Amino acid sequence: MANRVTLPPDLVVEKKAVRTAPPPMYQVVLLNDDYTPMEFVVEVLQKFFSKGQEEAMRIMLQVHHEGKGICGVYPHDIAASRIAQVAQYARARQHPLQCVMEPVGE
Ligand code: TYC
């Protein structure tokens, strides 16, 4: 057969262990402001960060009382795209809501 070779029975093939380092991670941090309605913040946490109603409410209240709170932890490009999506969604509805990214472990 044209696409077959016969290998010696004692042939040893060594596979080099390839380890890729995990990507650096970034937390998306939601910031408080005096104008964005609480219900809108809860909606954003559910829509863009896949939080359930209770978790979204908990994070929103934490941000409201403490000034900031973590929405999620992602590789750089995913964090950046969530931040851009939130900014666009909020600005289109005239809300000043902001989130930023911070490297994890600093
Ligand atoms: N502080 C806002 C208010 O009293 C609510 C709010 C919560 C705004 C969280 C932004 O990230 C935020 N309406």
PDB file of C-alpha atoms and ligand atoms in Angstrom:
ATOM      1  CA  MET A   1       0.000   0.000   0.000  1.00  0.00           C
ATOM      2  CA  ALA A   2       1.408   3.401  -1.034  1.00  0.00           C
ATOM      3  CA  ASN A   3       0.686   5.253   2.232  1.00  0.00           C
ATOM      4  CA  ARG A   4       2.000   2.657   4.692  1.00  0.00           C
ATOM      5  CA  VAL A   5       5.450   2.067   6.134  1.00  0.00           C
ATOM      6  CA  THR A   6       6.648  -0.854   8.210  1.00  0.00           C
ATOM      7  CA  LEU A   7       8.244   0.247  11.491  1.00  0.00           C
ATOM      8  CA  PRO A   8      10.759  -1.850  13.411  1.00  0.00           C
ATOM      9  CA  PRO A   9       9.113  -3.455  16.503  1.00  0.00           C
ATOM     10  CA  ASP A  10      11.640  -1.812  18.893  1.00  0.00           C
ATOM     11  CA  LEU A  11      11.110   1.725  17.562  1.00  0.00           C
ATOM     12  CA  VAL A  12      10.766   4.250  20.379  1.00  0.00           C
ATOM     13  CA  VAL A  13       9.131   7.591  19.631  1.00  0.00           C
ATOM     14  CA  GLU A  14       9.716  10.255  22.252  1.00  0.00           C
ATOM     15  CA  LYS A  15       7.204  13.024  22.561  1.00  0.00           C
ATOM     16  CA  LYS A  16       8.664  16.247  23.856  1.00  0.00           C
ATOM     17  CA  ALA A  17       6.565  17.635  26.686  1.00  0.00           C
ATOM     18  CA  VAL A  18       5.328  21.032  25.565  1.00  0.00           C
ATOM     19  CA  ARG A  19       4.071  23.301  28.311  1.00  0.00           C
ATOM     20  CA  THR A  20       2.531  26.645  27.498  1.00  0.00           C
ATOM     21  CA  ALA A  21       2.354  29.133  30.337  1.00  0.00           C
ATOM     22  CA  PRO A  22      -1.177  30.227  31.263  1.00  0.00           C
ATOM     23  CA  PRO A  23      -1.976  33.707  29.928  1.00  0.00           C
ATOM     24  CA  PRO A  24      -1.687  36.684  32.297  1.00  0.00           C
ATOM     25  CA  MET A  25      -5.119  37.412  33.767  1.00  0.00           C
ATOM     26  CA  TYR A  26      -6.886  40.718  34.338  1.00  0.00           C
ATOM     27  CA  GLN A  27      -9.780  41.562  36.591  1.00  0.00           C
ATOM     28  CA  VAL A  28     -12.500  43.799  35.260  1.00  0.00           C
ATOM     29  CA  VAL A  29     -13.310  46.274  38.022  1.00  0.00           C
ATOM     30  CA  LEU A  30     -16.584  48.184  38.075  1.00  0.00           C
ATOM     31  CA  LEU A  31     -16.425  51.749  39.438  1.00  0.00           C
ATOM     32  CA  ASN A  32     -19.077  53.641  41.372  1.00  0.00           C
ATOM     33  CA  ASP A  33     -20.613  56.916  40.215  1.00  0.00           C
ATOM     34  CA  ASP A  34     -23.490  59.056  41.458  1.00  0.00           C
ATOM     35  CA  TYR A  35     -25.700  58.869  38.364  1.00  0.00           C
ATOM     36  CA  THR A  36     -26.005  55.378  36.883  1.00  0.00           C
ATOM     37  CA  PRO A  37     -29.226  53.746  38.135  1.00  0.00           C
ATOM     38  CA  MET A  38     -28.737  50.657  40.312  1.00  0.00           C
ATOM     39  CA  GLU A  39     -31.054  48.572  38.094  1.00  0.00           C
ATOM     40  CA  PHE A  40     -28.919  49.405  35.064  1.00  0.00           C
ATOM     41  CA  VAL A  41     -25.746  48.217  36.821  1.00  0.00           C
ATOM     42  CA  VAL A  42     -27.473  44.948  37.740  1.00  0.00           C
ATOM     43  CA  GLU A  43     -28.575  44.555  34.100  1.00  0.00           C
ATOM     44  CA  VAL A  44     -24.987  45.120  32.871  1.00  0.00           C
ATOM     45  CA  LEU A  45     -23.588  42.544  35.291  1.00  0.00           C
ATOM     46  CA  GLN A  46     -26.128  39.992  34.070  1.00  0.00           C
ATOM     47  CA  LYS A  47     -25.793  40.813  30.373  1.00  0.00           C
ATOM     48  CA  PHE A  48     -22.015  41.186  30.005  1.00  0.00           C
ATOM     49  CA  PHE A  49     -20.626  39.208  32.940  1.00  0.00           C
ATOM     50  CA  SER A  50     -23.155  36.345  33.088  1.00  0.00           C
ATOM     51  CA  LYS A  51     -24.081  36.987  36.717  1.00  0.00           C
ATOM     52  CA  GLY A  52     -27.347  35.739  38.197  1.00  0.00           C
ATOM     53  CA  GLN A  53     -29.767  38.242  39.734  1.00  0.00           C
ATOM     54  CA  GLU A  54     -28.510  37.790  43.323  1.00  0.00           C
ATOM     55  CA  GLU A  55     -24.802  37.894  42.492  1.00  0.00           C
ATOM     56  CA  ALA A  56     -25.334  40.936  40.246  1.00  0.00           C
ATOM     57  CA  MET A  57     -27.187  42.712  43.076  1.00  0.00           C
ATOM     58  CA  ARG A  58     -24.427  41.818  45.562  1.00  0.00           C
ATOM     59  CA  ILE A  59     -21.668  43.174  43.291  1.00  0.00           C
ATOM     60  CA  MET A  60     -23.644  46.336  42.479  1.00  0.00           C
ATOM     61  CA  LEU A  61     -24.208  47.065  46.195  1.00  0.00           C
ATOM     62  CA  GLN A  62     -20.539  46.411  46.963  1.00  0.00           C
ATOM     63  CA  VAL A  63     -19.533  48.923  44.281  1.00  0.00           C
ATOM     64  CA  HIS A  64     -22.140  51.402  45.533  1.00  0.00           C
ATOM     65  CA  HIS A  65     -20.867  51.178  49.137  1.00  0.00           C
ATOM     66  CA  GLU A  66     -17.131  50.573  48.666  1.00  0.00           C
ATOM     67  CA  GLY A  67     -16.424  52.373  45.378  1.00  0.00           C
ATOM     68  CA  LYS A  68     -15.427  49.369  43.285  1.00  0.00           C
ATOM     69  CA  GLY A  69     -15.965  45.668  42.782  1.00  0.00           C
ATOM     70  CA  ILE A  70     -14.758  42.811  40.598  1.00  0.00           C
ATOM     71  CA  CYS A  71     -17.021  41.692  37.727  1.00  0.00           C
ATOM     72  CA  GLY A  72     -14.778  38.895  36.472  1.00  0.00           C
ATOM     73  CA  VAL A  73     -11.240  37.735  35.663  1.00  0.00           C
ATOM     74  CA  TYR A  74     -10.199  37.194  32.020  1.00  0.00           C
ATOM     75  CA  PRO A  75      -7.258  37.143  29.623  1.00  0.00           C
ATOM     76  CA  HIS A  76      -6.331  40.622  28.337  1.00  0.00           C
ATOM     77  CA  ASP A  77      -8.328  40.710  25.093  1.00  0.00           C
ATOM     78  CA  ILE A  78     -11.516  39.348  26.635  1.00  0.00           C
ATOM     79  CA  ALA A  79     -11.299  41.843  29.527  1.00  0.00           C
ATOM     80  CA  ALA A  80     -10.727  44.686  27.024  1.00  0.00           C
ATOM     81  CA  SER A  81     -13.691  43.645  24.900  1.00  0.00           C
ATOM     82  CA  ARG A  82     -16.068  43.394  27.917  1.00  0.00           C
ATOM     83  CA  ILE A  83     -14.982  46.899  28.997  1.00  0.00           C
ATOM     84  CA  ALA A  84     -15.596  48.291  25.500  1.00  0.00           C
ATOM     85  CA  GLN A  85     -19.019  46.586  25.318  1.00  0.00           C
ATOM     86  CA  VAL A  86     -20.067  48.036  28.682  1.00  0.00           C
ATOM     87  CA  ALA A  87     -18.848  51.529  27.718  1.00  0.00           C
ATOM     88  CA  GLN A  88     -20.761  51.429  24.433  1.00  0.00           C
ATOM     89  CA  TYR A  89     -23.949  50.068  26.044  1.00  0.00           C
ATOM     90  CA  ALA A  90     -23.838  52.635  28.884  1.00  0.00           C
ATOM     91  CA  ARG A  91     -22.960  55.630  26.668  1.00  0.00           C
ATOM     92  CA  ALA A  92     -25.772  54.776  24.229  1.00  0.00           C
ATOM     93  CA  ARG A  93     -28.123  55.123  27.221  1.00  0.00           C
ATOM     94  CA  GLN A  94     -26.455  58.279  28.614  1.00  0.00           C
ATOM     95  CA  HIS A  95     -25.047  56.571  31.733  1.00  0.00           C
ATOM     96  CA  PRO A  96     -21.499  57.363  32.928  1.00  0.00           C
ATOM     97  CA  LEU A  97     -20.878  53.785  34.172  1.00  0.00           C
ATOM     98  CA  GLN A  98     -17.211  52.796  33.915  1.00  0.00           C
ATOM     99  CA  CYS A  99     -15.145  49.687  34.352  1.00  0.00           C
ATOM    100  CA  VAL A 100     -11.387  49.280  34.115  1.00  0.00           C
ATOM    101  CA  MET A 101      -8.947  46.382  34.016  1.00  0.00           C
ATOM    102  CA  GLU A 102      -6.249  45.552  36.553  1.00  0.00           C
ATOM    103  CA  PRO A 103      -3.624  42.822  36.277  1.00  0.00           C
ATOM    104  CA  VAL A 104      -4.305  40.006  38.744  1.00  0.00           C
ATOM    105  CA  GLY A 105      -1.746  39.550  41.507  1.00  0.00           C
ATOM    106  CA  GLU A 106      -0.403  43.080  41.832  1.00  0.00           C
TER     107      GLU A 106
HETATM  108  N1  TYC B   1     -24.144  54.855  43.023  1.00  0.00           N
HETATM  109  C1  TYC B   1     -25.177  54.615  42.032  1.00  0.00           C
HETATM  110  C2  TYC B   1     -26.493  55.185  42.526  1.00  0.00           C
HETATM  111  O1  TYC B   1     -26.633  55.528  43.672  1.00  0.00           O
HETATM  112  C3  TYC B   1     -25.340  53.126  41.729  1.00  0.00           C
HETATM  113  C4  TYC B   1     -24.131  52.532  41.114  1.00  0.00           C
HETATM  114  C5  TYC B   1     -23.682  51.297  41.567  1.00  0.00           C
HETATM  115  C6  TYC B   1     -23.477  53.171  40.069  1.00  0.00           C
HETATM  116  C7  TYC B   1     -22.573  50.686  40.981  1.00  0.00           C
HETATM  117  C8  TYC B   1     -22.362  52.573  39.473  1.00  0.00           C
HETATM  118  O2  TYC B   1     -20.854  50.736  39.340  1.00  0.00           O
HETATM  119  C9  TYC B   1     -21.910  51.341  39.934  1.00  0.00           C
HETATM  120  N2  TYC B   1     -27.472  55.278  41.628  1.00  0.00           N
END
